[in-house]
C-alpha cells in the first residue's frame, strides 16, 4: 500500500571541497556478535557498546549499560494539537507512544547544546510534563559529546518501527501488514506476529531497540538483553515498540527480563541506546574487541554533513489521509442531509479491484460509515481485508476475478462508536439490526441515498458506462419516483456499507422495486469477514436467512432460492441434491416449519461455508450477471455405496438429530477429499459411488459429460483384479438445457419471482462394484475425472483439496509509479491457473498500455499482476514487435512487414516507431485468386480445369459421352463395362448334417455373385448366402430297447450317444419279512431301464440266532435300506447302506448315515455305504456320514447333482472310485477324523477338483485328512 504520510528525508549533501586531515595508523576490524566497542561519551563518561546482532543493516551495537533514566515522551495539555498528540486525547495525560516524533527519538539523535534540542512533536519534556524531577528539556542532545567521526561511524538506517492505532487509523502505515502486535510478556513470544503488525519506516542513527531486536539479543547473547546501571543493578529500560492496541503505553524490558507496558511520561525507566555500525568506514586505533580491551575507533574517512534529524512532514491534505484526486461530489438537500453537515460532500473513490471493464464485470460499491477523514486509510484497508476474506467462500471464489470493487470514502464527522454525527445516520435497533435512520436528523430519504445519489453520480463519473444522471435526487420525479433509478441496479451489482466498529451486527435491504439494494456489515467485529460474506449472500445472491422462522406459502415457496416448507422429499425443490455432501432436509430449529437443505450453512450460522444448494443458486445468479460460464460442476465426492440415503424416502425425518445421523453415516462412508485414505484393502466386493451435481448454464445447448473412476495405487498405476483387468469404469451423462433460464432472475430483473429449480440440473451418480478378487494394496485411493465433450478435465479427485494461491492486481503508470486512488485488491485462484483477463481500456480516464503477469501459471502466493496505464503528463514509449511479411496465396491474404506496439496498439512501418501506419489495411496483400488453365484434367468420373499455382480444381463436372465411349468435353475414353451372364443357384435347405444356401446368381464370365437376376446387387461377401448345418438337436431323455440306450434327434430322429446297457447291482424294492416275500430289480445305471426283476423269499423263522437275523438279510430303517454284512456275536453285527426306499429316491434332500441301524432288536453298526447306494438322488443337498462308516463304495453318490455339503465321519478310511462323480456343486467338505487312507483319484470329477483347487469348494476339519485327500486327488 502507498504510504500516506511523506517519509522523513535526511539532508545528506556531499562536501564541495575536501579539507586536509591527519590520519592515524588504523585498522579495519571484522566485527562479530559479542565484540565490544568504546565510542562517544555521555555525562563525561565513555560509552561501551556491544555487537548484539548482525542483520541487513550491519552490526547492531547496544549500550552495555543504561546511560540515563528519562521519560519516553512528555504529556501535554497546552500543545495537544501538534503532531501525534493531536490524534488522541489520552496522550494529554500519558504522553505519546509514537516513536517518530517522540521526545526520546528527538534527544537521541540530537547534537544540540543544552536547551537547544529540537523537539519534533513541539512538546518539550519539561517540568510538569514528565514525572518527578525527570525534565530533560534543558539537557544537551545525546550526541553532543560525540566527535564528528564517531557520529559518522553510526550508520543512518531506514528500518521498521511499529505504530499503534491512532497512527494506523489515520493511515500512517507502510506495506500490507494489518494487525496489532500481540502482547506477550515472555521475550521468546514477544515477536509472535511481528511481521504482520502495523508499521512504518523511520530513518535515524540512534534509536531504542524494538521487540524484534531485543529478541535477537536474547537469541544471540541470552541474558544480555537484561540491562544494568552503573552500580551493577538490573534496571528496566524502554523499547521503541508501542503497545499497538493502545494510544499511549510503551513496551519495555523489566529488570527480570519480562516485556512490560508503561506510560511514556514516567521518568524512572532507563535509556539503553543502540545504533548500526558503519563497518565499511569504521577503523580502530586500539583494542581487541573484548570487554576488557574494546575496540576504540571511529569513521574518520567518511564525509557527511552535520547530522540532524527532521521531524515528520505535515500531510499535504491535513483533513484527508487519502488522495482526493479521484472523487465524486454530491449535492444533498434536506431529504438526505437535513442538518446540512453533509450537503456537499466530496467522496474520494479508490479502486480496490478492477480486472476488466465495468461493463463486463459485477461492480460492487463499498462505502464507509463512522470513519472520519483521518481514518479513511483504515477504511481502505478494511475493505481490502473484508473483500479478500469473502472471496475465499464458494461460490464467490469461482467468480473472484469477475468483480470490480470500488471503495467510496464517505467521511463522517465522528467515529461510529462515539455517538456523534455520521454520514449515513446508521443506528442499531433493539433487534441488533443496523438501519439507515430517516428520523435521526430528519433526513427522510436518507435510506435512498445509494440508488438516488451515490449510484447515479458514480455511474456518470467513474463507471466505464458513463451514463449521465437521469434526474435530480432532490426533486420528486413525475410518475413513479422509483422507476427512474432502476437502471442503477443494472450497472452496480451491489452496494455495501462497512461500519467502523467492533460491534457484532449485520443487515441486508433488498427491494429493488422500491430502491433498496445494500447491506451493512461491521469492520472489526470478531466475525466481521463472515458477516460480510453472509450479508453479501443476501444482497448479490438473493439468499434468505436460514435461521428465520415462519412458513412459506405457494408464491414465496417458488420465489425462495434456498428455503422451503415442503416436507415431502419427493416434492421438495432440491430433491436431486438429497444425499449429496451435507444435503439433508431438516428444520432450521426445533418445531420450525422452515426447512433448510443443510444444518451447516453460513446463511444459518456464520461458522460454516455455503451449503450445496446456496452454492448452486448463487452460481446460477452470478452467471446471469456476467457471461463466459457455461457449466456449474459441484465438487464431486466418492463414498462407499451401501444403499443408505439413496432414495427420497430415506429423508422423511426432518429433525436435526436425523441430519446429524446422516452426516455421521456419510463421514463413515466418505472416500474422497480429506478422507481419501479411508479406502483400504478390505474393499473387495464392495460398491463405491462417484457423485456430483451439474447445472447447465446454457438455454440452447445440451451437454454430454463423461465420468471416469478407477482404483489407483500409490505409484499412480491402476489396480487390477486377479486376471489383470483394470479396476475402472466409465459412464456418460446427458445434461439438459436450462429451459427456464429466462425466469431465473435475468440481468435487468428487479427480483426473482419464480423458476424451476431443476431445469438444466442433473444429479450424476456412477456406481462401481469392486471385484471380489481385486488386487488391492495399502495406500490405494479412488481416482476420478469429470470430462467435457473435448476431454477437458472439469473436476478430479484433487479438486476438493486443491491448493489456492493469492493474486494481487496493481495499477501503475508506465514509469512504475502507482496510480493515485488505487489500492490493489487480492483474491485467490487454484494453483497453476493461467489468468486470462482483458484489462479495461481506461482507468480514471488513463489509457491502458500493457499488462504484466497474465497467461502465466500462478504458482506462489502474492503473485502480482500489474496493469499499466498512460499518465496524461507522460510520453508513451513504444514497445515494438515485428509482424513478419507473409506472401498471399490464391485464397488467403498476406501482408507486408510492420511493427505493433503492445502498449498502445498502434502500427508502424519502421523499427523505431517513427512512421505510424494509420491505414492498417495498407499492409494487407489481397488473395491472388486461382489461375486456372485451358487444359482439361480428368479421372474415371469427372473432368476439370486446374490452377497452375495451387492445383485447386475449377469447372469440375461429370463426363458426357453422348452415343459413344468418348467424353464430348474433354475427350476421355471410357472402358466398356463387362456384360454379366447369370446362372441361378437355387435355394437349398440345410439339414442337421449338411449346409444349405439362399438363392443367388453367378456370372460365368467374371465369377461375381449377385442377389438379383439383373446383376445390379452384387454379393461381395459370398459366405452371406451360406446356411450352416444346424446340427442334431438331441434331447436329454433316453430312448432304449432291450440291448441299448440312446439320445434321439428331434429333427431327423438320428441316434446319438448309443451304447449297451450297464447293469446295476440288485436294488431292493421291498424287503422280505418272515412271512412275506420281498422284491428286487436290476436296472441300467445310465438310462434306468429295468433289466431284471426277482422276488426275495420270506425269511421264515429258521435262523440260528434269537433275533431272527442273518447275513445278507435286507431291511429298512427310516428312508434307508440296509443289508446285514456280518453277525459277530449274539448281540452285535454290521450292515451296509445299499439304497433309499424307492418313494424317496428323487425327493430326499438330506441324508444322515447313522452309527447304528438295528434290525429286530439286533444291534448293527453301519460300516459301509454300498456301491450305487445313492446314485442319481437328484434332490440330495446335504450328506452326513456317521462315525462307524469306514468305506464309501463305488458310485455311492454318483450324479447327486445338487449336493452342496458333505460331512465325512471319523472312521472313514476309503473313498472308492467314482464315489462322488458328477457332483459339481459341492461347496464344503468337512473331515471329522484322521483315519482316511485311500481316495481313488477318480472319486471326484475334474470340475469338482478344479473347484477344490480354486477354493470355491471349502475343505474344513482335520488337517491330516485334508492333506492326504488333496494329495490323493493330486490337488496342489
Short mmCIF file of N, CA and C in Angstrom, two decimals, residues 418-491:
data_model
loop_
_atom_site.label_atom_id
_atom_site.label_comp_id
_atom_site.label_asym_id
_atom_site.label_seq_id
_atom_site.Cartn_x
_atom_site.Cartn_y
_atom_site.Cartn_z
N UNK A 418 -18.53 6.70 18.89
CA UNK A 418 -18.53 7.88 19.76
C UNK A 418 -19.89 8.55 19.86
N UNK A 419 -20.85 8.10 19.04
CA UNK A 419 -22.21 8.63 19.14
C UNK A 419 -22.44 9.95 18.47
N UNK A 420 -21.44 10.47 17.73
CA UNK A 420 -21.62 11.75 17.05
C UNK A 420 -22.22 11.57 15.67
N UNK A 421 -22.09 12.60 14.85
CA UNK A 421 -22.69 12.62 13.52
C UNK A 421 -21.92 11.73 12.56
N UNK A 422 -22.64 10.87 11.84
CA UNK A 422 -22.02 10.01 10.83
C UNK A 422 -22.73 10.20 9.50
N UNK A 423 -22.06 9.83 8.42
CA UNK A 423 -22.52 10.14 7.07
C UNK A 423 -23.90 9.55 6.77
N UNK A 424 -24.12 8.29 7.13
CA UNK A 424 -25.36 7.61 6.75
C UNK A 424 -26.41 7.58 7.86
N UNK A 425 -26.09 8.13 9.03
CA UNK A 425 -27.04 8.09 10.16
C UNK A 425 -27.46 6.66 10.49
N UNK A 426 -26.51 5.72 10.51
CA UNK A 426 -26.83 4.33 10.85
C UNK A 426 -27.02 4.22 12.36
N UNK A 427 -28.09 3.53 12.73
CA UNK A 427 -28.32 3.21 14.13
C UNK A 427 -28.53 1.70 14.23
N UNK A 428 -28.36 1.16 15.42
CA UNK A 428 -28.61 -0.26 15.66
C UNK A 428 -29.85 -0.37 16.52
N UNK A 429 -30.89 -1.05 15.99
CA UNK A 429 -32.17 -1.09 16.69
C UNK A 429 -32.17 -2.14 17.79
N UNK A 430 -33.32 -2.30 18.45
CA UNK A 430 -33.40 -3.20 19.60
C UNK A 430 -33.22 -4.66 19.21
N UNK A 431 -33.36 -4.95 17.92
CA UNK A 431 -33.16 -6.32 17.45
C UNK A 431 -31.72 -6.53 16.97
N UNK A 432 -30.84 -5.58 17.28
CA UNK A 432 -29.44 -5.62 16.87
C UNK A 432 -29.28 -5.57 15.36
N UNK A 433 -30.22 -4.90 14.68
CA UNK A 433 -30.15 -4.73 13.23
C UNK A 433 -29.73 -3.31 12.91
N UNK A 434 -28.71 -3.13 12.07
CA UNK A 434 -28.29 -1.79 11.68
C UNK A 434 -29.21 -1.26 10.58
N UNK A 435 -29.64 -0.03 10.71
CA UNK A 435 -30.51 0.57 9.69
C UNK A 435 -30.08 2.01 9.46
N UNK A 436 -30.30 2.49 8.23
CA UNK A 436 -30.12 3.92 7.94
C UNK A 436 -31.36 4.64 8.46
N UNK A 437 -31.16 5.53 9.41
CA UNK A 437 -32.29 6.19 10.06
C UNK A 437 -32.74 7.42 9.25
N UNK A 438 -34.04 7.45 8.99
CA UNK A 438 -34.61 8.65 8.37
C UNK A 438 -35.04 9.67 9.40
N UNK A 439 -35.04 9.27 10.67
CA UNK A 439 -35.60 10.11 11.73
C UNK A 439 -34.52 10.74 12.62
N UNK A 440 -33.29 10.18 12.57
CA UNK A 440 -32.27 10.62 13.50
C UNK A 440 -32.03 12.12 13.39
N UNK A 441 -31.93 12.62 12.15
CA UNK A 441 -31.75 14.06 11.93
C UNK A 441 -32.79 14.59 10.96
N UNK A 442 -33.89 13.85 10.81
CA UNK A 442 -34.98 14.33 9.96
C UNK A 442 -34.70 14.26 8.48
N UNK A 443 -33.70 13.44 8.07
CA UNK A 443 -33.38 13.29 6.64
C UNK A 443 -34.24 12.15 6.09
N UNK A 444 -35.46 12.47 5.63
CA UNK A 444 -36.48 11.45 5.43
C UNK A 444 -36.22 10.52 4.26
N UNK A 445 -35.31 10.86 3.34
CA UNK A 445 -34.98 9.95 2.24
C UNK A 445 -33.54 9.41 2.36
N UNK A 446 -32.99 9.50 3.54
CA UNK A 446 -31.60 9.11 3.73
C UNK A 446 -31.36 7.66 3.29
N UNK A 447 -32.37 6.79 3.52
CA UNK A 447 -32.18 5.38 3.16
C UNK A 447 -32.26 5.13 1.65
N UNK A 448 -32.49 6.18 0.86
CA UNK A 448 -32.45 6.07 -0.60
C UNK A 448 -31.21 6.73 -1.19
N UNK A 449 -30.23 7.00 -0.35
CA UNK A 449 -29.06 7.74 -0.81
C UNK A 449 -28.20 6.93 -1.79
N UNK A 450 -28.25 5.61 -1.67
CA UNK A 450 -27.43 4.78 -2.56
C UNK A 450 -27.90 4.86 -4.00
N UNK A 451 -29.18 4.49 -4.22
CA UNK A 451 -29.63 4.39 -5.62
C UNK A 451 -29.97 5.75 -6.23
N UNK A 452 -30.21 6.79 -5.40
CA UNK A 452 -30.61 8.08 -5.96
C UNK A 452 -29.47 9.09 -6.05
N UNK A 453 -28.51 8.98 -5.15
CA UNK A 453 -27.46 9.99 -5.10
C UNK A 453 -26.09 9.41 -5.48
N UNK A 454 -25.63 8.44 -4.69
CA UNK A 454 -24.29 7.90 -4.90
C UNK A 454 -24.20 7.14 -6.21
N UNK A 455 -25.17 6.25 -6.46
CA UNK A 455 -25.14 5.40 -7.65
C UNK A 455 -25.10 6.18 -8.94
N UNK A 456 -26.06 7.09 -9.20
CA UNK A 456 -26.03 7.83 -10.47
C UNK A 456 -24.76 8.65 -10.66
N UNK A 457 -24.25 9.27 -9.59
CA UNK A 457 -23.03 10.07 -9.72
C UNK A 457 -21.84 9.17 -10.04
N UNK A 458 -21.78 8.02 -9.37
CA UNK A 458 -20.69 7.08 -9.61
C UNK A 458 -20.73 6.57 -11.06
N UNK A 459 -21.92 6.21 -11.54
CA UNK A 459 -22.05 5.67 -12.91
C UNK A 459 -21.66 6.73 -13.94
N UNK A 460 -21.98 7.97 -13.68
CA UNK A 460 -21.65 9.02 -14.64
C UNK A 460 -20.16 9.34 -14.63
N UNK A 461 -19.54 9.42 -13.45
CA UNK A 461 -18.17 9.91 -13.36
C UNK A 461 -17.11 8.80 -13.35
N UNK A 462 -17.39 7.65 -12.76
CA UNK A 462 -16.37 6.62 -12.55
C UNK A 462 -16.61 5.38 -13.40
N UNK A 463 -17.82 4.87 -13.40
CA UNK A 463 -18.16 3.64 -14.13
C UNK A 463 -17.84 3.78 -15.61
N UNK A 464 -17.36 2.70 -16.23
CA UNK A 464 -16.98 2.76 -17.64
C UNK A 464 -18.16 3.03 -18.56
N UNK A 465 -19.39 2.81 -18.08
CA UNK A 465 -20.56 3.11 -18.92
C UNK A 465 -20.76 4.61 -19.08
N UNK A 466 -20.41 5.40 -18.05
CA UNK A 466 -20.51 6.86 -18.08
C UNK A 466 -21.89 7.33 -18.55
N UNK A 467 -22.92 6.82 -17.89
CA UNK A 467 -24.29 7.23 -18.23
C UNK A 467 -24.65 8.46 -17.39
N UNK A 468 -25.10 9.50 -18.05
CA UNK A 468 -25.44 10.73 -17.34
C UNK A 468 -26.65 10.51 -16.45
N UNK A 469 -26.64 11.25 -15.33
CA UNK A 469 -27.77 11.16 -14.39
C UNK A 469 -29.08 11.50 -15.10
N UNK A 470 -30.12 10.77 -14.71
CA UNK A 470 -31.40 10.93 -15.40
C UNK A 470 -32.33 11.92 -14.71
N UNK A 471 -32.08 12.16 -13.44
CA UNK A 471 -32.93 13.14 -12.75
C UNK A 471 -32.23 13.63 -11.49
N UNK A 472 -32.77 14.69 -10.91
CA UNK A 472 -32.21 15.31 -9.71
C UNK A 472 -32.78 14.61 -8.49
N UNK A 473 -31.92 14.03 -7.64
CA UNK A 473 -32.44 13.29 -6.48
C UNK A 473 -33.14 14.20 -5.47
N UNK A 474 -32.93 15.50 -5.59
CA UNK A 474 -33.53 16.42 -4.62
C UNK A 474 -34.92 16.90 -5.05
N UNK A 475 -35.40 16.36 -6.18
CA UNK A 475 -36.77 16.67 -6.61
C UNK A 475 -37.51 15.37 -6.85
N UNK A 476 -38.82 15.43 -6.70
CA UNK A 476 -39.63 14.23 -6.91
C UNK A 476 -39.97 14.14 -8.39
N UNK A 477 -39.58 13.04 -9.06
CA UNK A 477 -39.87 12.92 -10.50
C UNK A 477 -41.36 12.73 -10.74
N UNK A 478 -41.79 13.12 -11.92
CA UNK A 478 -43.19 12.88 -12.28
C UNK A 478 -43.38 11.38 -12.52
N UNK A 479 -44.58 10.88 -12.27
CA UNK A 479 -44.83 9.45 -12.40
C UNK A 479 -44.23 8.71 -11.21
N UNK A 480 -43.67 7.52 -11.50
CA UNK A 480 -43.07 6.72 -10.43
C UNK A 480 -41.81 7.37 -9.91
N UNK A 481 -41.68 7.47 -8.58
CA UNK A 481 -40.47 8.07 -8.02
C UNK A 481 -39.32 7.06 -7.96
N UNK A 482 -39.61 5.76 -8.18
CA UNK A 482 -38.57 4.74 -8.09
C UNK A 482 -38.02 4.33 -9.46
N UNK A 483 -38.89 4.27 -10.45
CA UNK A 483 -38.51 3.73 -11.75
C UNK A 483 -37.35 4.46 -12.41
N UNK A 484 -37.22 5.77 -12.31
CA UNK A 484 -36.07 6.45 -12.95
C UNK A 484 -34.71 5.98 -12.46
N UNK A 485 -34.68 5.30 -11.32
CA UNK A 485 -33.41 4.86 -10.76
C UNK A 485 -33.17 3.36 -10.93
N UNK A 486 -34.09 2.64 -11.61
CA UNK A 486 -33.91 1.21 -11.79
C UNK A 486 -32.61 0.89 -12.52
N UNK A 487 -32.20 1.77 -13.44
CA UNK A 487 -31.01 1.50 -14.23
C UNK A 487 -29.77 1.36 -13.37
N UNK A 488 -29.77 1.98 -12.19
CA UNK A 488 -28.60 1.93 -11.30
C UNK A 488 -28.28 0.47 -10.94
N UNK A 489 -29.33 -0.34 -10.73
CA UNK A 489 -29.10 -1.72 -10.33
C UNK A 489 -28.54 -2.57 -11.48
N UNK A 490 -28.71 -2.11 -12.71
CA UNK A 490 -28.13 -2.84 -13.85
C UNK A 490 -26.63 -2.63 -13.94
N UNK A 491 -26.14 -1.50 -13.44
CA UNK A 491 -24.73 -1.18 -13.57
C UNK A 491 -23.95 -1.36 -12.28
#
